[in-house]
PDB file of C-alpha atoms in Angstrom:
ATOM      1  CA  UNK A   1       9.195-102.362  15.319  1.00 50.00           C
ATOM      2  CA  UNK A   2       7.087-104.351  13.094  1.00 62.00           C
ATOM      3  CA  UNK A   3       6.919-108.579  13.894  1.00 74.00           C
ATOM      4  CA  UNK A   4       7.114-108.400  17.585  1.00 88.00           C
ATOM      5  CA  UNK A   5       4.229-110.685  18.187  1.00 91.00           C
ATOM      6  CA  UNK A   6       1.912-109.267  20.844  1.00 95.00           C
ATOM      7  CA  UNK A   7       0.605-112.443  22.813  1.00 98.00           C
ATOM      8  CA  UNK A   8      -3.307-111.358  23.938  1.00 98.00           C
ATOM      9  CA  UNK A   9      -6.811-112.684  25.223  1.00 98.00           C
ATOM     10  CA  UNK A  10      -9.730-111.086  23.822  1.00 99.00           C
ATOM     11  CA  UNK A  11     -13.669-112.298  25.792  1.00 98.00           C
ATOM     12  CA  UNK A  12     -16.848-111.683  24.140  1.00 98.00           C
ATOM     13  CA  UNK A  13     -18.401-109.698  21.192  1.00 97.00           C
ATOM     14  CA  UNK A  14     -19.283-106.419  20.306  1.00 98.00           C
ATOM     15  CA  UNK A  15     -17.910-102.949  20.967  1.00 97.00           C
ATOM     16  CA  UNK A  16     -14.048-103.475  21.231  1.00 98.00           C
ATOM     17  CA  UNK A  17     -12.502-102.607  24.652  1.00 99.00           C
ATOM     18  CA  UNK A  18      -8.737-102.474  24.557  1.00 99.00           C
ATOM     19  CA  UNK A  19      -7.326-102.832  28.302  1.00 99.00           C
ATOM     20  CA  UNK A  20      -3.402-102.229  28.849  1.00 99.00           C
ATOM     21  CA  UNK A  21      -1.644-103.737  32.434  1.00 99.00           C
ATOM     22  CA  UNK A  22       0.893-101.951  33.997  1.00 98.00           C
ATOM     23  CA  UNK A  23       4.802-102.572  34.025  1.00 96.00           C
ATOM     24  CA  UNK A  24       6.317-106.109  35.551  1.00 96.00           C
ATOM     25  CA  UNK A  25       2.875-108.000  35.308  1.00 98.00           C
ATOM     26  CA  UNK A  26       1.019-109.474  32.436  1.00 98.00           C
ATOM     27  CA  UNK A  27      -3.079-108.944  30.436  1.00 98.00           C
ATOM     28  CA  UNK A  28      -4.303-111.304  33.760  1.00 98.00           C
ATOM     29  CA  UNK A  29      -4.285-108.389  36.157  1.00 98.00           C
ATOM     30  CA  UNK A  30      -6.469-106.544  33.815  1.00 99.00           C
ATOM     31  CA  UNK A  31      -8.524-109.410  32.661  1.00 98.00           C
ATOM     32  CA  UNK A  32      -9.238-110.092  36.849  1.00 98.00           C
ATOM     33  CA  UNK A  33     -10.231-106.576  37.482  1.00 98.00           C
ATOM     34  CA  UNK A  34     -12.573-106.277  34.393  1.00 99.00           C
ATOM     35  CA  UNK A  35     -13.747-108.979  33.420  1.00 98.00           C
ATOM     36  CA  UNK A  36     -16.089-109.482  36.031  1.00 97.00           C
ATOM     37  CA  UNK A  37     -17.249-105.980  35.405  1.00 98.00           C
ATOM     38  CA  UNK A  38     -18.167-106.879  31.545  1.00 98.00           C
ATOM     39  CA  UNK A  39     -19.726-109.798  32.373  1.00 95.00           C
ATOM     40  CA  UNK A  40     -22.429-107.485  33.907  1.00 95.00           C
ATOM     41  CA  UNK A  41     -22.593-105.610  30.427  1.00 96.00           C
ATOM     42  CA  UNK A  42     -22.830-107.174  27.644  1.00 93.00           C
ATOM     43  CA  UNK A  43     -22.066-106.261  23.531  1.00 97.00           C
ATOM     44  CA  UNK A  44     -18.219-105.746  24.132  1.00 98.00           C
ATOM     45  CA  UNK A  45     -15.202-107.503  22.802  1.00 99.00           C
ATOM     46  CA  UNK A  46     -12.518-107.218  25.587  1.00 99.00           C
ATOM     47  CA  UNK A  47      -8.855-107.284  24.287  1.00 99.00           C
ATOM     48  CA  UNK A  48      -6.398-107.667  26.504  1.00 99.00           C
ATOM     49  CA  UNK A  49      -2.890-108.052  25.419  1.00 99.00           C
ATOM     50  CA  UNK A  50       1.090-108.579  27.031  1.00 98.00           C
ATOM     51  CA  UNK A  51       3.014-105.257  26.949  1.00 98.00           C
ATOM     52  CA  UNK A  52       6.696-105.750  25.199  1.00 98.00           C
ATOM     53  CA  UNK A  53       8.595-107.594  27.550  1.00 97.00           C
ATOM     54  CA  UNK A  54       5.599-108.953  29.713  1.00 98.00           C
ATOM     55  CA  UNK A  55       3.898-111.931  29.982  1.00 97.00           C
ATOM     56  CA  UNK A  56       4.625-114.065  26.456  1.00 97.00           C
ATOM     57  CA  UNK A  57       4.975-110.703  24.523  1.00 97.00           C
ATOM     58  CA  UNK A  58       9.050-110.751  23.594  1.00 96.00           C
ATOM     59  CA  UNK A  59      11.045-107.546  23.775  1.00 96.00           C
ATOM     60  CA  UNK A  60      13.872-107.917  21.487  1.00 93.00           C
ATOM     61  CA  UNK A  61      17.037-105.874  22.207  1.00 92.00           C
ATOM     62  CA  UNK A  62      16.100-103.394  19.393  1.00 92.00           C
ATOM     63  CA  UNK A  63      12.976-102.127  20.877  1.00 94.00           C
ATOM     64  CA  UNK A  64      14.875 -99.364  22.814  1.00 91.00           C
ATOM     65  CA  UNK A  65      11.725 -96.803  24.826  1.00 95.00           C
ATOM     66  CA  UNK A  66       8.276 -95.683  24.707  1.00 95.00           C
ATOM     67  CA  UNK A  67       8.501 -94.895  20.896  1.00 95.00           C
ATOM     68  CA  UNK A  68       8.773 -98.521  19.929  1.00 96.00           C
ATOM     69  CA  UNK A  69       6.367-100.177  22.445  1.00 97.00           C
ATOM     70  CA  UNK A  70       3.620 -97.253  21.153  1.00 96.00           C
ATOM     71  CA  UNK A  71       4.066 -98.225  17.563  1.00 96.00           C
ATOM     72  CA  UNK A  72       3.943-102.170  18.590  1.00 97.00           C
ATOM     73  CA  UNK A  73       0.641-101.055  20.075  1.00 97.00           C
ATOM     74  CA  UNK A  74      -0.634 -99.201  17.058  1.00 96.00           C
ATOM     75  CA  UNK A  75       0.108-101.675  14.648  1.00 96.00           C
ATOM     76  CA  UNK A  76      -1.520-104.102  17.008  1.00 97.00           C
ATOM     77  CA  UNK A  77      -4.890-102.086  16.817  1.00 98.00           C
ATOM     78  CA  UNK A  78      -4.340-101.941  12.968  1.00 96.00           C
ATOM     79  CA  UNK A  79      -4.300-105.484  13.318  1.00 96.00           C
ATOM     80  CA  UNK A  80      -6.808-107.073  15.491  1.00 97.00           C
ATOM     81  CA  UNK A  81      -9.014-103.877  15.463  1.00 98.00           C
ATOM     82  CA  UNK A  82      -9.311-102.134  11.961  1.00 97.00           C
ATOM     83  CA  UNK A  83     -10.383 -98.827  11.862  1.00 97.00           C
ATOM     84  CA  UNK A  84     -13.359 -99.529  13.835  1.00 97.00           C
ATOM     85  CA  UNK A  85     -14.121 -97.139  16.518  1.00 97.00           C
ATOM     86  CA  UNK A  86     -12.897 -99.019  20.369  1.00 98.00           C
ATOM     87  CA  UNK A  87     -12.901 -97.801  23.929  1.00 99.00           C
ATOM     88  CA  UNK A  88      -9.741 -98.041  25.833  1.00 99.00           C
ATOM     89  CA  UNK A  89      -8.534 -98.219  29.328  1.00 99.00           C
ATOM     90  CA  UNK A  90      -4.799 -98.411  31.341  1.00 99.00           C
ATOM     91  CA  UNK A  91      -3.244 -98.832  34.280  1.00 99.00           C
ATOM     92  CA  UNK A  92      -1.034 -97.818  35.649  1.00 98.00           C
ATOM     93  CA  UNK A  93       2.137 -97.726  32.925  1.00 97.00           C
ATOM     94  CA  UNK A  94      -0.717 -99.355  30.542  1.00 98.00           C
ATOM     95  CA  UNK A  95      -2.550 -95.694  30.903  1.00 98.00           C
ATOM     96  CA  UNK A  96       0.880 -93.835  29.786  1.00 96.00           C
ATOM     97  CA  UNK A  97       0.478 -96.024  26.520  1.00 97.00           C
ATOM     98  CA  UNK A  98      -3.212 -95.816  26.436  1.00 97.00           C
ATOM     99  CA  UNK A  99      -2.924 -91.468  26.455  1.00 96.00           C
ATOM    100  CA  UNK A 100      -0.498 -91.701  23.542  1.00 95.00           C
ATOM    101  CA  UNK A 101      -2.649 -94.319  21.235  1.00 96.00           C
ATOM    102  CA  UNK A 102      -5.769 -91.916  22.014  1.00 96.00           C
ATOM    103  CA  UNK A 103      -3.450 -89.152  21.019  1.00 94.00           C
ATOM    104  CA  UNK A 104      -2.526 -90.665  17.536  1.00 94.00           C
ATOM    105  CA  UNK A 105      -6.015 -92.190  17.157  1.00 95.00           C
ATOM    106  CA  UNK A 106      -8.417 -89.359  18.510  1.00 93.00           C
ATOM    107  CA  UNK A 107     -11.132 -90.448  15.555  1.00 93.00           C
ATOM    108  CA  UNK A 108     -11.007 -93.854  16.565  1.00 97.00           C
ATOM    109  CA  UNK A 109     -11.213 -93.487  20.114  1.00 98.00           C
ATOM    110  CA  UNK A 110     -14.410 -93.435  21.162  1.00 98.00           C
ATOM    111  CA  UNK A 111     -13.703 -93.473  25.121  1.00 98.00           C
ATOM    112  CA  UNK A 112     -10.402 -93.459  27.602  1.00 98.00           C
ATOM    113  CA  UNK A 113      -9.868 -94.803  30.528  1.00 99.00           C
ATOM    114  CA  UNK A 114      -7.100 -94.128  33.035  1.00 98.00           C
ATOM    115  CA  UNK A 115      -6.634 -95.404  36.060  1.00 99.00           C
ATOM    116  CA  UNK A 116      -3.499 -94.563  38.184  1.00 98.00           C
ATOM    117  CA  UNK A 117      -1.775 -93.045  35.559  1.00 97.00           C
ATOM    118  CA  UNK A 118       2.036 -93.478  35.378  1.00 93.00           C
ATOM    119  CA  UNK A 119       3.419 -90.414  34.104  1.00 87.00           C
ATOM    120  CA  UNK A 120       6.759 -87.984  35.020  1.00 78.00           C
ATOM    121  CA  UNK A 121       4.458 -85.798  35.907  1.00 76.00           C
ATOM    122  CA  UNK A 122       3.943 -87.392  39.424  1.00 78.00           C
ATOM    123  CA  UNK A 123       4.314 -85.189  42.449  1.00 85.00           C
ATOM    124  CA  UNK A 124       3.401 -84.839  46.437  1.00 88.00           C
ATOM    125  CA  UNK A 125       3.696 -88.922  46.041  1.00 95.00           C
ATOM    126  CA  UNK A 126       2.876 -89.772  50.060  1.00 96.00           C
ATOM    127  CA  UNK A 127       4.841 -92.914  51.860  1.00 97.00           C
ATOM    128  CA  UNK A 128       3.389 -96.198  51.594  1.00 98.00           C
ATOM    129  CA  UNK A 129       0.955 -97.090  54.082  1.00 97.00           C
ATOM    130  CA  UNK A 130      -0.701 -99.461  55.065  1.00 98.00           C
ATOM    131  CA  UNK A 131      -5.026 -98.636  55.799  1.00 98.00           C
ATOM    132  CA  UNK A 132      -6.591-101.857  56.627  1.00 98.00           C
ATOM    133  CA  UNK A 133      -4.016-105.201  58.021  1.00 98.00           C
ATOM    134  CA  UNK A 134      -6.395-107.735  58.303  1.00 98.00           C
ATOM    135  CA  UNK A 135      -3.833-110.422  56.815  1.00 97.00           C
ATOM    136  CA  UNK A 136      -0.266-111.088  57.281  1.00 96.00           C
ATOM    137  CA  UNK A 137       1.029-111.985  54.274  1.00 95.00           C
ATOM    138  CA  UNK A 138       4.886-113.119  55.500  1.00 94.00           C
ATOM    139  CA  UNK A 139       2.759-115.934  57.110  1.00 94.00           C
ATOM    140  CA  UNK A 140       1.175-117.133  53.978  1.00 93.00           C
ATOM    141  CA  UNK A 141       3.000-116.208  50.997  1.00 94.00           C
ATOM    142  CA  UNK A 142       6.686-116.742  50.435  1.00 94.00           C
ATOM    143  CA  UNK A 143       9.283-113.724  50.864  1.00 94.00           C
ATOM    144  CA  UNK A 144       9.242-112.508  47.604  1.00 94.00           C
ATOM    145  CA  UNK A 145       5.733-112.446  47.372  1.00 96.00           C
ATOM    146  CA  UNK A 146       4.922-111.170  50.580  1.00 97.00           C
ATOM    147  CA  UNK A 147       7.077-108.421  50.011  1.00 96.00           C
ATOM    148  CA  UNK A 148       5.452-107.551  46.628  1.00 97.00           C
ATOM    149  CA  UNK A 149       1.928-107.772  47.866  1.00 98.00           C
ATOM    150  CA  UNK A 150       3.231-105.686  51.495  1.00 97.00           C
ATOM    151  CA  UNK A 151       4.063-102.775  48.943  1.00 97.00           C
ATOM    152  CA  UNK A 152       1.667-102.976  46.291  1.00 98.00           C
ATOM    153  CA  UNK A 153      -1.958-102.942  48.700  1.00 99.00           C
ATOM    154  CA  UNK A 154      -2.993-100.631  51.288  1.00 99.00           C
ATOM    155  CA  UNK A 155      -5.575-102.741  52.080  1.00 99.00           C
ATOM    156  CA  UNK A 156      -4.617-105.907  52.760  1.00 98.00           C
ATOM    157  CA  UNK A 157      -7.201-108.586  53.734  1.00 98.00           C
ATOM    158  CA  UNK A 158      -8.107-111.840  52.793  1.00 98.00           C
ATOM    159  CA  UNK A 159      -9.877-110.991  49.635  1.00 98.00           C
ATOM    160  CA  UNK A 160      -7.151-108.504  48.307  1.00 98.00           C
ATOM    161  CA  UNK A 161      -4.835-111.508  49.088  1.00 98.00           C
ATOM    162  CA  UNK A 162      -6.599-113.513  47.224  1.00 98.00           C
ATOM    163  CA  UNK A 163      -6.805-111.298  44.182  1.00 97.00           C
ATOM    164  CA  UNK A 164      -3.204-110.544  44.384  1.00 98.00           C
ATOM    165  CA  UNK A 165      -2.570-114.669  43.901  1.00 97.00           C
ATOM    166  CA  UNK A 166      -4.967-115.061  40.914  1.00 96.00           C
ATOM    167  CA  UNK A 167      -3.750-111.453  39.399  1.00 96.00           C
ATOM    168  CA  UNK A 168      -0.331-110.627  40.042  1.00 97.00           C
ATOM    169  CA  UNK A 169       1.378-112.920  41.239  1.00 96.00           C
ATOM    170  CA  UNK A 170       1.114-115.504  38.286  1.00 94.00           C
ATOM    171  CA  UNK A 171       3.345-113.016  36.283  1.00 93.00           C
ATOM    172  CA  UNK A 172       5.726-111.982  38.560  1.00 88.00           C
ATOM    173  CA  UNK A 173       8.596-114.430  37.087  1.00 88.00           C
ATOM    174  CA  UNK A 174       7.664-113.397  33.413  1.00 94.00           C
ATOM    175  CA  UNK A 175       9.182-109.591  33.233  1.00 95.00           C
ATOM    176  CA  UNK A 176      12.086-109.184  30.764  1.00 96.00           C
ATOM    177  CA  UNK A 177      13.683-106.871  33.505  1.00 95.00           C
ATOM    178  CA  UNK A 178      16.519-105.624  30.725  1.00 95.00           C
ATOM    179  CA  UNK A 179      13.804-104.655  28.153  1.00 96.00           C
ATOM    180  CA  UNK A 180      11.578-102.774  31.024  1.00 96.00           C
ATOM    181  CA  UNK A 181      14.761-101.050  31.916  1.00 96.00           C
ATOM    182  CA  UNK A 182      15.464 -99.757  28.807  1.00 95.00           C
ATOM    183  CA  UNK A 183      11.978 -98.939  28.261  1.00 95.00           C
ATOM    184  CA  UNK A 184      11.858 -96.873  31.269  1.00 94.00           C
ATOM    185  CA  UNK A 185      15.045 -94.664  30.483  1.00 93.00           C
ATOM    186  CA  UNK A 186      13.154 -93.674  27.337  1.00 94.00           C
ATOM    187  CA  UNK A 187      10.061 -93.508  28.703  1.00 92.00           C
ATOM    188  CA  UNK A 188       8.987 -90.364  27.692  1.00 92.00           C
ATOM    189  CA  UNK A 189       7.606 -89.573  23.658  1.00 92.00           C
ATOM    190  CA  UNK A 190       9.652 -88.214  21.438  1.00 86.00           C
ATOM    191  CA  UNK A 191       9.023 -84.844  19.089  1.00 70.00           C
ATOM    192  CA  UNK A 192       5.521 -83.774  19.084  1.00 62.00           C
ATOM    193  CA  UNK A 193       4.921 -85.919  22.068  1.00 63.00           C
ATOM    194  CA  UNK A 194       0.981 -88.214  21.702  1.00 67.00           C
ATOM    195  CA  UNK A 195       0.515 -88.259  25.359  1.00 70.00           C
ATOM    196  CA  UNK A 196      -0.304 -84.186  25.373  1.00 79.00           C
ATOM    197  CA  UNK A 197      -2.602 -84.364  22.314  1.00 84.00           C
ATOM    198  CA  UNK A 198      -6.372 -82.940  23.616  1.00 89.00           C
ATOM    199  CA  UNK A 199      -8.986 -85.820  23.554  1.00 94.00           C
ATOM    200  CA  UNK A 200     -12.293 -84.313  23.433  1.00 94.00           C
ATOM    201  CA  UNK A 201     -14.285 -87.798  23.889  1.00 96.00           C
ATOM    202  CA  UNK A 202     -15.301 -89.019  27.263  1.00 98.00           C
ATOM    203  CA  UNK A 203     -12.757 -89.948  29.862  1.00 98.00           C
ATOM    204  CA  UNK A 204     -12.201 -91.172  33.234  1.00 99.00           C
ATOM    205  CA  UNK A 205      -9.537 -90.790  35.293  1.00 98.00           C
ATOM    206  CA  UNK A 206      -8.990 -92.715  38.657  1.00 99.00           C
ATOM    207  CA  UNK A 207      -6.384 -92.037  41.130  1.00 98.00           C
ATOM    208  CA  UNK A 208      -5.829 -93.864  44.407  1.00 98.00           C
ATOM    209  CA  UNK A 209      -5.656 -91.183  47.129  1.00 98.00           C
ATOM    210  CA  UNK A 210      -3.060 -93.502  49.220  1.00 98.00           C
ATOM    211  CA  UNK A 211      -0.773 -94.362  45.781  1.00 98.00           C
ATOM    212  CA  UNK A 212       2.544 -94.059  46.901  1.00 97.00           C
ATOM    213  CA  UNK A 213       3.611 -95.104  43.540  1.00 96.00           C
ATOM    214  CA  UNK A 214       2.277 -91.874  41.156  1.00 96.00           C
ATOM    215  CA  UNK A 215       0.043 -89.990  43.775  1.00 96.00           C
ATOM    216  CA  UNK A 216      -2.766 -88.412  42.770  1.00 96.00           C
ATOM    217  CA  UNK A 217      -1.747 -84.849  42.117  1.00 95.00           C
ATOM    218  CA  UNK A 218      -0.315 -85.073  39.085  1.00 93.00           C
ATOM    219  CA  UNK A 219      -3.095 -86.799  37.146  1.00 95.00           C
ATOM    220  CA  UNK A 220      -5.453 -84.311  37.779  1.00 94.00           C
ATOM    221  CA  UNK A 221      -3.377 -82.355  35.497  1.00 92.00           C
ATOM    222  CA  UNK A 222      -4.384 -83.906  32.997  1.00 94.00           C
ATOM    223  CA  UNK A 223      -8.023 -82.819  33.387  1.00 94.00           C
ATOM    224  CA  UNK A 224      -6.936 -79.790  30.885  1.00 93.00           C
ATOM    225  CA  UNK A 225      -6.211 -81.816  27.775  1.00 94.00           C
ATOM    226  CA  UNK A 226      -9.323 -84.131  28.400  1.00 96.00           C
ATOM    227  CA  UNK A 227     -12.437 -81.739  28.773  1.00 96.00           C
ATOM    228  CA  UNK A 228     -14.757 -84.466  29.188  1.00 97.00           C
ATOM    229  CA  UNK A 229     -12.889 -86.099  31.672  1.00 98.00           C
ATOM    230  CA  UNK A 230     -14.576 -87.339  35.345  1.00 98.00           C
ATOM    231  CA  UNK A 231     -12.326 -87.174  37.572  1.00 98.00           C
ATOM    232  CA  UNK A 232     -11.931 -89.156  40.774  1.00 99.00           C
ATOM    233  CA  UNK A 233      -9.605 -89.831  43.902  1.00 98.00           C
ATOM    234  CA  UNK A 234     -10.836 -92.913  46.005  1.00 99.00           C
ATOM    235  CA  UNK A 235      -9.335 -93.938  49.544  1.00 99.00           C
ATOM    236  CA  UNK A 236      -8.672 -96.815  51.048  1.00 98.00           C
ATOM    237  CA  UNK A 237      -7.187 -97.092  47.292  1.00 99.00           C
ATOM    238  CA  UNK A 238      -3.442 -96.997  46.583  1.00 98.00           C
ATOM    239  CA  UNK A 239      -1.742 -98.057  43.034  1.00 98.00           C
ATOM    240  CA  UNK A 240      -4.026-101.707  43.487  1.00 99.00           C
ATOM    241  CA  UNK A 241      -6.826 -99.175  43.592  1.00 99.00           C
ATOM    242  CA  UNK A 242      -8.518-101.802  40.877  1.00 98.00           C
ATOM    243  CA  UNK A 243      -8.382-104.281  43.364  1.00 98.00           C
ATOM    244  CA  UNK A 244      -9.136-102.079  46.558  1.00 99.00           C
ATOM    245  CA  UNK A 245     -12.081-100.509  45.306  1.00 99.00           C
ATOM    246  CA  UNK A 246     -13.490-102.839  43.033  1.00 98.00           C
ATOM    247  CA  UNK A 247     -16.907-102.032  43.151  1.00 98.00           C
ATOM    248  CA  UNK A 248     -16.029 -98.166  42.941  1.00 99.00           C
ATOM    249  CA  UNK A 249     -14.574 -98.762  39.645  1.00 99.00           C
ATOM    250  CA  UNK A 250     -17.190-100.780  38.324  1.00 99.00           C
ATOM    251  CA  UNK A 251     -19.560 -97.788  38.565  1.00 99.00           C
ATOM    252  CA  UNK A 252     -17.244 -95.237  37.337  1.00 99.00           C
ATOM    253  CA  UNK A 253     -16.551 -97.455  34.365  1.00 99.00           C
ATOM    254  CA  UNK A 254     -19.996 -98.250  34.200  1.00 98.00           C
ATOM    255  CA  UNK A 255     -20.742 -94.766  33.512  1.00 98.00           C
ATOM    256  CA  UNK A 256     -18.283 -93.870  31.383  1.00 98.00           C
ATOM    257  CA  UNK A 257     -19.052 -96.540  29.011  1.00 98.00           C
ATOM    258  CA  UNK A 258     -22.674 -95.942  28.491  1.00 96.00           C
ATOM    259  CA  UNK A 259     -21.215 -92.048  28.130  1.00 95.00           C
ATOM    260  CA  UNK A 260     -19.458 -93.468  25.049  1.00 92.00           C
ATOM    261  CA  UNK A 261     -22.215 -95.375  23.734  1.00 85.00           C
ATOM    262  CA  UNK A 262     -22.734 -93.504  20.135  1.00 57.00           C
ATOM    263  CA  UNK A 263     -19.539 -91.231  20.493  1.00 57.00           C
ATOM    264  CA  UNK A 264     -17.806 -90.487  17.827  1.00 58.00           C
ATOM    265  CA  UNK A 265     -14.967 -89.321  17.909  1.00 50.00           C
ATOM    266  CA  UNK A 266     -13.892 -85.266  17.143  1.00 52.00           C
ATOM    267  CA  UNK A 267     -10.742 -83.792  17.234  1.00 49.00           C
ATOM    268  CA  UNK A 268     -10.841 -80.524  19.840  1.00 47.00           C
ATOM    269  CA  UNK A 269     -11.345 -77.564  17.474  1.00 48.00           C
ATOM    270  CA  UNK A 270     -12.496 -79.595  14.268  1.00 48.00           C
TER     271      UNK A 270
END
C-alpha cells in the first residue's frame, strides 16, 4: 500500500499530536474541534491528515479494508514523524485506526486518545434523539444538509449549526463512497489483530451517552486492555460529542496530555 499520498495539515511545533477524523468527512472536523484547544497549550505539532478515500487522500481500487488503510497510516508516521515519541487521538472511525497504530507502535506512543470509538463491538446503541432544538435546520440549510446535521447532533442550536458548516459540511461531497465501502466490509484486522494489543500509557476514552451511532457500552470494554485509561460518558453528547461538549473535552484532553508529558512508552509486562 505504499505511494498512496496522504494529503494533511500539521499547526505548530513541538510534541507531535497525530489526530484521525472519522469516516465520510475530512482532517477539518478534527482540526475545528482541536485546534482551538492547542492554541491554549502550547509546544505541540498538530498533524492532521485525510483518511484513504477522504478529503484529497485517494483510495485506489487496490486498497481493499482496514489492513491497507493501517499500513498507509504507519508508513505515514514513518514518514512525517520518525521514531520520535507522539500522542494520538481518533474519532470516531479515526479512533478504530488510532487503537491499531498504538497497538503496533506501543514504544512510540506516548498517549491515546479515543473519542467515540467505532468498533464491532458496539451494543445497547439507543435511537437518535434529539436533547436540545433550538434551531431548525430544514429552514436554513439545504435538504441534504439538514438531514445530515438532523442525525449527526443531539444538540442542535445555533452554535452547533455553525460548527457543523465550518466542520462537516465542507467535506461532505469529497467521500470516495466505493473505497469507504470496501473499507467497511473489511473493517476488522486481520491475524493477530493491533486493535486488542494492551497499551499501558495514558488514555482517554470519551463516549457520548446519547450516540446512537456506537453507544457507549461497548467502549468501556475497552477499559481492560488500557489500564491507564480515564474513562468518561458525557450527555447532552451524541457521536458530535466533540462539538456538543466542547469545553468538556478540552479538560479531559487537557489532562490527559499533561499525564503524558515525560511518558515513555512500556509494553504491559516488559
Amino acid at each position: 500500500m505504499s505511494g498512496i499520498p496522504l494529503h494533511y495539515e500539521a499547526f505548530g511545533d513541538g510534541v507531535p499530536v497525530l489526530v484521525l477524523h472519522g469516516a465520510g468527512v475530512d482532517h477539518r472536523e478534527m482540526a475545528a474541534v482541536f485546534e482551538p484547544v492547542f492554541g491554549r497549550l502550547p509546544g505541540y505539532r498538530r498533524i492532521y491528515p485525510d483518511l484513504p478515500g477522504m478529503g484529497r487522500t485517494p483510495a485506489p481500487a487496490t486498497l481493499a479494508g482496514a489492513d491497507d488503510v493501517l499500513e498507509i497510516l504507519l508508513g505515514f508516521v514513518d514518514a512525517l514523524i520518525g521514531p520520535a515519541p507522539f500522542r494520538l487521538i481518533g474519532h470516531s472511525a479515526g479512533a478504530h485506526f488510532a487503537r491499531a497504530i498504538a497497538g503496533k507502535r506501543v514504544r512510540q506512543v506516548a498517549g491515546l486518545g479515543l473519542v467515540c470509538p467505532l468498533e464491532g463491538n458496539a451494543r445497547d446503541v439507543p435511537e437518535h434523539k434529539v436533547l436540545v432544538a433550538a434551531v431548525e435546520p430544514e429552514k436554513l440549510l439545504d435538504t441534504e444538509e439538514a438531514a445530515s446535521f438532523g442525525e449527526y447532533f443531539v444538540v442542535q442550536t445555533q452554535a452547533t449549526l455553525d460548527r457543523y458548516q465550518e466542520a462537516v459540511a465542507p467535506s461532505l461531497g469529497l467521500a470516495d463512497e466505493a473505497a469507504l465501502d470496501r473499507i467497511s466490509r473489511q473493517w476488522e484486522f486481520r491475524g493477530t489483530a493491533a486493535d486488542s494489543q494492551p497499551y499501558s500509557g495514558p488514555a482517554l476514552i470519551l463516549a457520548g451517552r446519547q450516540d446512537a451511532t456506537v453507544g457507549y457500552t461497548g467502549a468501556w470494554d475497552l477499559l481492560q486492555l488500557y489500564p491507564r485509561a480515564t474513562f468518561a460518558v458525557l450527555d447532552q453528547a451524541g457521536h458530535a460529542l466533540p462539538h456538543e461538549q466542547p469545553d468538556l473535552l478540552e479538560a479531559l484532553v487537557t489532562e490527559w496530555l499533561g499525564r503524558s508529558v515525560s511518558q515513555k512508552p512500556v509494553p504491559p509486562g516488559a
